[in-house]
């Protein structure tokens, strides 16, 4: 059974942050949940659907007295938020995140933490193309993987509490080295999104010359669905995990090069 938290602060009450919050409230895993964000409209949406009990636009006010703080913002925004929160964390508080890139983020954030903060990095692999609190889904994590990538400052107790939390939210949990996580996700998640953005962009350019998208079918719609994902979030991911993504992209370019050559040569056997 997951531990109950007295006060939870969710910084970034979008699809993932909102889904965590609303599920925790339904399970009775938090006495109160405060949402922190830039857009009042989105925070009001989160309050209306019952994901949070209160909201503020001030990070320092949101984390004051919180025994669990969840970072659910684009990864490049996280260090700045931690800097602005310096001195306001409750001693012994657990800080966790939902970022898609881990190694560089951990290296940047750890030196910024207040003494006594228990940092437990995590990544729920359960995103969708829609963003915003109004799309929160308490069942979004059901049966999906969440990877916990412990930092040097992570305590065994903190890891255990976050693991039990994710299991209660419906996820399957695996512990993994941060660099291994980044290498794997570069191939199975980051590269497909990059390809979708590139393909949709090229076809839109072609469509401006000769209208063709009106004849597109289901396969193209799958690419456009992925390419609808948050540009802000994915720009951060591509830059933060650039080394691993470039490696995966080179492998893909090599495969495309072979296919192009086989088509040029009319090599039906290799194409088959």
GROMACS .gro file of C-alpha atoms in nm:
model
  272
    1UNK     CA    1   0.000   0.000   0.000
    2UNK     CA    2   0.134   0.342  -0.095
    3UNK     CA    3   0.214   0.594   0.178
    4UNK     CA    4  -0.017   0.887   0.227
    5UNK     CA    5   0.131   1.236   0.189
    6UNK     CA    6   0.009   1.534   0.386
    7UNK     CA    7   0.076   1.807   0.130
    8UNK     CA    8   0.173   1.746  -0.231
    9UNK     CA    9   0.293   2.019  -0.466
   10UNK     CA   10   0.261   1.954  -0.841
   11UNK     CA   11   0.463   2.203  -1.044
   12UNK     CA   12   0.316   2.191  -1.393
   13UNK     CA   13  -0.043   2.065  -1.382
   14UNK     CA   14  -0.062   1.948  -1.742
   15UNK     CA   15  -0.155   1.607  -1.880
   16UNK     CA   16   0.091   1.409  -1.666
   17UNK     CA   17   0.098   1.631  -1.357
   18UNK     CA   18  -0.279   1.659  -1.359
   19UNK     CA   19  -0.325   1.284  -1.407
   20UNK     CA   20  -0.098   1.208  -1.112
   21UNK     CA   21  -0.282   1.458  -0.894
   22UNK     CA   22  -0.635   1.345  -0.976
   23UNK     CA   23  -0.546   0.978  -0.926
   24UNK     CA   24  -0.378   1.051  -0.590
   25UNK     CA   25  -0.688   1.239  -0.474
   26UNK     CA   26  -0.920   0.957  -0.579
   27UNK     CA   27  -0.703   0.705  -0.395
   28UNK     CA   28  -0.683   0.925  -0.087
   29UNK     CA   29  -0.302   0.943  -0.107
   30UNK     CA   30  -0.281   1.315  -0.027
   31UNK     CA   31  -0.458   1.538   0.222
   32UNK     CA   32  -0.407   1.839  -0.001
   33UNK     CA   33  -0.254   1.899  -0.345
   34UNK     CA   34  -0.143   2.243  -0.454
   35UNK     CA   35  -0.087   2.311  -0.822
   36UNK     CA   36   0.180   2.552  -0.941
   37UNK     CA   37   0.187   2.692  -1.295
   38UNK     CA   38   0.214   2.993  -1.522
   39UNK     CA   39  -0.137   2.996  -1.668
   40UNK     CA   40  -0.422   3.072  -1.429
   41UNK     CA   41  -0.675   2.932  -1.676
   42UNK     CA   42  -0.509   2.591  -1.671
   43UNK     CA   43  -0.483   2.595  -1.290
   44UNK     CA   44  -0.853   2.676  -1.268
   45UNK     CA   45  -0.922   2.380  -1.498
   46UNK     CA   46  -0.722   2.156  -1.264
   47UNK     CA   47  -0.919   2.283  -0.964
   48UNK     CA   48  -1.251   2.238  -1.146
   49UNK     CA   49  -1.188   1.872  -1.232
   50UNK     CA   50  -1.072   1.795  -0.879
   51UNK     CA   51  -0.705   1.733  -0.954
   52UNK     CA   52  -0.588   1.992  -0.698
   53UNK     CA   53  -0.727   2.152  -0.384
   54UNK     CA   54  -0.562   2.492  -0.437
   55UNK     CA   55  -0.324   2.669  -0.671
   56UNK     CA   56  -0.061   2.940  -0.686
   57UNK     CA   57   0.174   3.087  -0.944
   58UNK     CA   58   0.455   3.118  -0.688
   59UNK     CA   59   0.686   2.816  -0.663
   60UNK     CA   60   0.806   2.912  -0.314
   61UNK     CA   61   0.449   2.930  -0.183
   62UNK     CA   62   0.354   2.602  -0.347
   63UNK     CA   63   0.635   2.393  -0.202
   64UNK     CA   64   0.624   2.544   0.147
   65UNK     CA   65   0.526   2.264   0.384
   66UNK     CA   66   0.500   2.002   0.108
   67UNK     CA   67   0.632   1.656   0.190
   68UNK     CA   68   0.618   1.559  -0.180
   69UNK     CA   69   0.705   1.788  -0.472
   70UNK     CA   70   0.648   1.668  -0.828
   71UNK     CA   71   0.818   1.844  -1.120
   72UNK     CA   72   0.602   1.802  -1.430
   73UNK     CA   73   0.735   2.074  -1.659
   74UNK     CA   74   0.963   2.065  -1.967
   75UNK     CA   75   1.304   1.935  -1.859
   76UNK     CA   76   1.498   2.253  -1.940
   77UNK     CA   77   1.269   2.453  -1.710
   78UNK     CA   78   1.338   2.229  -1.409
   79UNK     CA   79   1.677   2.365  -1.293
   80UNK     CA   80   1.552   2.724  -1.289
   81UNK     CA   81   1.249   2.624  -1.084
   82UNK     CA   82   1.468   2.444  -0.832
   83UNK     CA   83   1.690   2.751  -0.803
   84UNK     CA   84   1.388   2.970  -0.736
   85UNK     CA   85   1.272   2.723  -0.470
   86UNK     CA   86   1.601   2.727  -0.276
   87UNK     CA   87   1.543   2.763   0.096
   88UNK     CA   88   1.170   2.685   0.080
   89UNK     CA   89   1.175   2.305   0.076
   90UNK     CA   90   1.054   2.134   0.391
   91UNK     CA   91   1.336   1.930   0.551
   92UNK     CA   92   1.301   1.567   0.448
   93UNK     CA   93   1.073   1.645   0.154
   94UNK     CA   94   1.080   1.413  -0.145
   95UNK     CA   95   1.136   1.574  -0.485
   96UNK     CA   96   1.052   1.368  -0.791
   97UNK     CA   97   0.996   1.447  -1.159
   98UNK     CA   98   0.842   1.304  -1.476
   99UNK     CA   99   1.108   1.412  -1.727
  100UNK     CA  100   1.196   1.209  -2.036
  101UNK     CA  101   1.570   1.274  -2.003
  102UNK     CA  102   1.762   1.184  -1.689
  103UNK     CA  103   2.145   1.184  -1.680
  104UNK     CA  104   2.210   1.551  -1.756
  105UNK     CA  105   1.907   1.664  -1.556
  106UNK     CA  106   2.022   1.482  -1.243
  107UNK     CA  107   2.374   1.622  -1.276
  108UNK     CA  108   2.234   1.976  -1.301
  109UNK     CA  109   1.969   1.956  -1.030
  110UNK     CA  110   2.151   1.777  -0.748
  111UNK     CA  111   2.389   2.066  -0.663
  112UNK     CA  112   2.092   2.306  -0.648
  113UNK     CA  113   1.894   2.115  -0.386
  114UNK     CA  114   1.843   2.225  -0.029
  115UNK     CA  115   2.016   1.996   0.225
  116UNK     CA  116   1.790   1.710   0.326
  117UNK     CA  117   1.578   1.703   0.009
  118UNK     CA  118   1.537   1.344  -0.113
  119UNK     CA  119   1.556   1.355  -0.495
  120UNK     CA  120   1.399   1.051  -0.667
  121UNK     CA  121   1.401   1.099  -1.048
  122UNK     CA  122   1.131   0.911  -1.238
  123UNK     CA  123   0.980   0.890  -1.586
  124UNK     CA  124   0.627   0.761  -1.653
  125UNK     CA  125   0.618   0.639  -2.013
  126UNK     CA  126   0.255   0.725  -2.069
  127UNK     CA  127   0.234   1.051  -2.262
  128UNK     CA  128  -0.021   1.157  -2.518
  129UNK     CA  129  -0.023   1.429  -2.782
  130UNK     CA  130  -0.268   1.649  -2.588
  131UNK     CA  131  -0.153   1.886  -2.314
  132UNK     CA  132  -0.324   2.073  -2.033
  133UNK     CA  133  -0.506   1.988  -1.710
  134UNK     CA  134  -0.838   1.939  -1.889
  135UNK     CA  135  -0.695   1.625  -2.053
  136UNK     CA  136  -0.599   1.466  -1.719
  137UNK     CA  137  -0.682   1.096  -1.705
  138UNK     CA  138  -0.656   0.902  -1.377
  139UNK     CA  139  -0.614   0.577  -1.572
  140UNK     CA  140  -0.339   0.698  -1.807
  141UNK     CA  141  -0.067   0.511  -1.614
  142UNK     CA  142  -0.253   0.179  -1.590
  143UNK     CA  143  -0.028  -0.099  -1.714
  144UNK     CA  144   0.235   0.145  -1.843
  145UNK     CA  145   0.601   0.152  -1.738
  146UNK     CA  146   0.746   0.408  -1.502
  147UNK     CA  147   1.125   0.408  -1.480
  148UNK     CA  148   1.292   0.527  -1.159
  149UNK     CA  149   1.652   0.639  -1.212
  150UNK     CA  150   1.803   0.691  -0.864
  151UNK     CA  151   2.043   0.980  -0.811
  152UNK     CA  152   2.338   0.983  -0.572
  153UNK     CA  153   2.123   1.170  -0.321
  154UNK     CA  154   1.829   0.926  -0.345
  155UNK     CA  155   1.755   0.739  -0.023
  156UNK     CA  156   1.634   0.378  -0.020
  157UNK     CA  157   1.330   0.488   0.178
  158UNK     CA  158   1.248   0.760  -0.075
  159UNK     CA  159   1.291   0.521  -0.368
  160UNK     CA  160   1.058   0.278  -0.195
  161UNK     CA  161   0.790   0.540  -0.135
  162UNK     CA  162   0.797   0.665  -0.495
  163UNK     CA  163   0.791   0.307  -0.625
  164UNK     CA  164   0.484   0.230  -0.411
  165UNK     CA  165   0.320   0.550  -0.533
  166UNK     CA  166   0.362   0.458  -0.898
  167UNK     CA  167   0.238   0.105  -0.836
  168UNK     CA  168  -0.071   0.253  -0.670
  169UNK     CA  169  -0.124   0.475  -0.975
  170UNK     CA  170  -0.140   0.158  -1.184
  171UNK     CA  171   0.208   0.159  -1.338
  172UNK     CA  172   0.467  -0.112  -1.370
  173UNK     CA  173   0.796   0.005  -1.220
  174UNK     CA  174   1.160  -0.059  -1.310
  175UNK     CA  175   1.476   0.089  -1.161
  176UNK     CA  176   1.741   0.182  -1.417
  177UNK     CA  177   2.071   0.366  -1.450
  178UNK     CA  178   2.006   0.721  -1.584
  179UNK     CA  179   2.235   0.686  -1.886
  180UNK     CA  180   2.085   0.351  -1.982
  181UNK     CA  181   1.741   0.512  -1.961
  182UNK     CA  182   1.845   0.798  -2.191
  183UNK     CA  183   1.997   0.564  -2.448
  184UNK     CA  184   1.690   0.339  -2.460
  185UNK     CA  185   1.436   0.622  -2.471
  186UNK     CA  186   1.632   0.797  -2.747
  187UNK     CA  187   1.558   0.496  -2.969
  188UNK     CA  188   1.206   0.392  -2.875
  189UNK     CA  189   1.049   0.731  -2.795
  190UNK     CA  190   1.256   1.034  -2.895
  191UNK     CA  191   1.352   0.913  -3.245
  192UNK     CA  192   0.991   0.826  -3.346
  193UNK     CA  193   0.876   1.173  -3.242
  194UNK     CA  194   1.161   1.334  -3.435
  195UNK     CA  195   1.071   1.129  -3.744
  196UNK     CA  196   0.702   1.225  -3.711
  197UNK     CA  197   0.783   1.597  -3.689
  198UNK     CA  198   1.017   1.569  -3.989
  199UNK     CA  199   0.777   1.370  -4.205
  200UNK     CA  200   0.477   1.591  -4.133
  201UNK     CA  201   0.689   1.902  -4.196
  202UNK     CA  202   0.811   1.775  -4.533
  203UNK     CA  203   0.462   1.673  -4.647
  204UNK     CA  204   0.320   2.011  -4.548
  205UNK     CA  205   0.589   2.173  -4.764
  206UNK     CA  206   0.495   1.943  -5.055
  207UNK     CA  207   0.127   2.021  -5.003
  208UNK     CA  208   0.192   2.392  -5.049
  209UNK     CA  209   0.326   2.316  -5.396
  210UNK     CA  210   0.074   2.049  -5.496
  211UNK     CA  211  -0.234   1.979  -5.280
  212UNK     CA  212  -0.200   1.618  -5.172
  213UNK     CA  213  -0.290   1.579  -4.806
  214UNK     CA  214  -0.662   1.553  -4.891
  215UNK     CA  215  -0.581   1.204  -5.018
  216UNK     CA  216  -0.391   1.092  -4.708
  217UNK     CA  217  -0.519   0.790  -4.515
  218UNK     CA  218  -0.488   0.641  -4.166
  219UNK     CA  219  -0.114   0.593  -4.175
  220UNK     CA  220  -0.050   0.964  -4.215
  221UNK     CA  221  -0.302   1.048  -3.942
  222UNK     CA  222  -0.094   0.839  -3.700
  223UNK     CA  223   0.209   1.055  -3.779
  224UNK     CA  224   0.012   1.379  -3.740
  225UNK     CA  225  -0.121   1.261  -3.403
  226UNK     CA  226   0.235   1.215  -3.275
  227UNK     CA  227   0.347   1.543  -3.433
  228UNK     CA  228   0.074   1.726  -3.237
  229UNK     CA  229   0.275   1.672  -2.917
  230UNK     CA  230   0.394   1.979  -2.726
  231UNK     CA  231   0.668   2.157  -2.928
  232UNK     CA  232   0.807   2.312  -2.609
  233UNK     CA  233   0.842   1.978  -2.434
  234UNK     CA  234   0.997   1.801  -2.731
  235UNK     CA  235   1.242   2.081  -2.812
  236UNK     CA  236   1.377   2.040  -2.458
  237UNK     CA  237   1.398   1.662  -2.493
  238UNK     CA  238   1.580   1.676  -2.828
  239UNK     CA  239   1.839   1.920  -2.691
  240UNK     CA  240   1.886   1.758  -2.349
  241UNK     CA  241   1.933   1.409  -2.494
  242UNK     CA  242   2.105   1.520  -2.812
  243UNK     CA  243   2.401   1.278  -2.796
  244UNK     CA  244   2.185   0.967  -2.765
  245UNK     CA  245   1.926   1.095  -3.013
  246UNK     CA  246   2.192   1.176  -3.274
  247UNK     CA  247   2.327   0.823  -3.236
  248UNK     CA  248   1.982   0.673  -3.289
  249UNK     CA  249   1.921   0.911  -3.580
  250UNK     CA  250   2.244   0.800  -3.750
  251UNK     CA  251   2.132   0.437  -3.728
  252UNK     CA  252   1.798   0.532  -3.883
  253UNK     CA  253   1.962   0.739  -4.158
  254UNK     CA  254   2.175   0.437  -4.244
  255UNK     CA  255   1.866   0.220  -4.279
  256UNK     CA  256   1.692   0.481  -4.495
  257UNK     CA  257   2.004   0.504  -4.710
  258UNK     CA  258   1.997   0.130  -4.777
  259UNK     CA  259   1.628   0.136  -4.868
  260UNK     CA  260   1.684   0.432  -5.100
  261UNK     CA  261   1.967   0.248  -5.272
  262UNK     CA  262   1.760  -0.069  -5.320
  263UNK     CA  263   1.479   0.135  -5.478
  264UNK     CA  264   1.724   0.317  -5.706
  265UNK     CA  265   1.873  -0.015  -5.814
  266UNK     CA  266   1.535  -0.184  -5.854
  267UNK     CA  267   1.649  -0.454  -5.610
  268UNK     CA  268   1.318  -0.630  -5.535
  269UNK     CA  269   1.485  -0.915  -5.346
  270UNK     CA  270   1.645  -0.686  -5.086
  271UNK     CA  271   1.335  -0.468  -5.062
  272UNK     CA  272   1.126  -0.778  -4.994
   0.00000   0.00000   0.00000
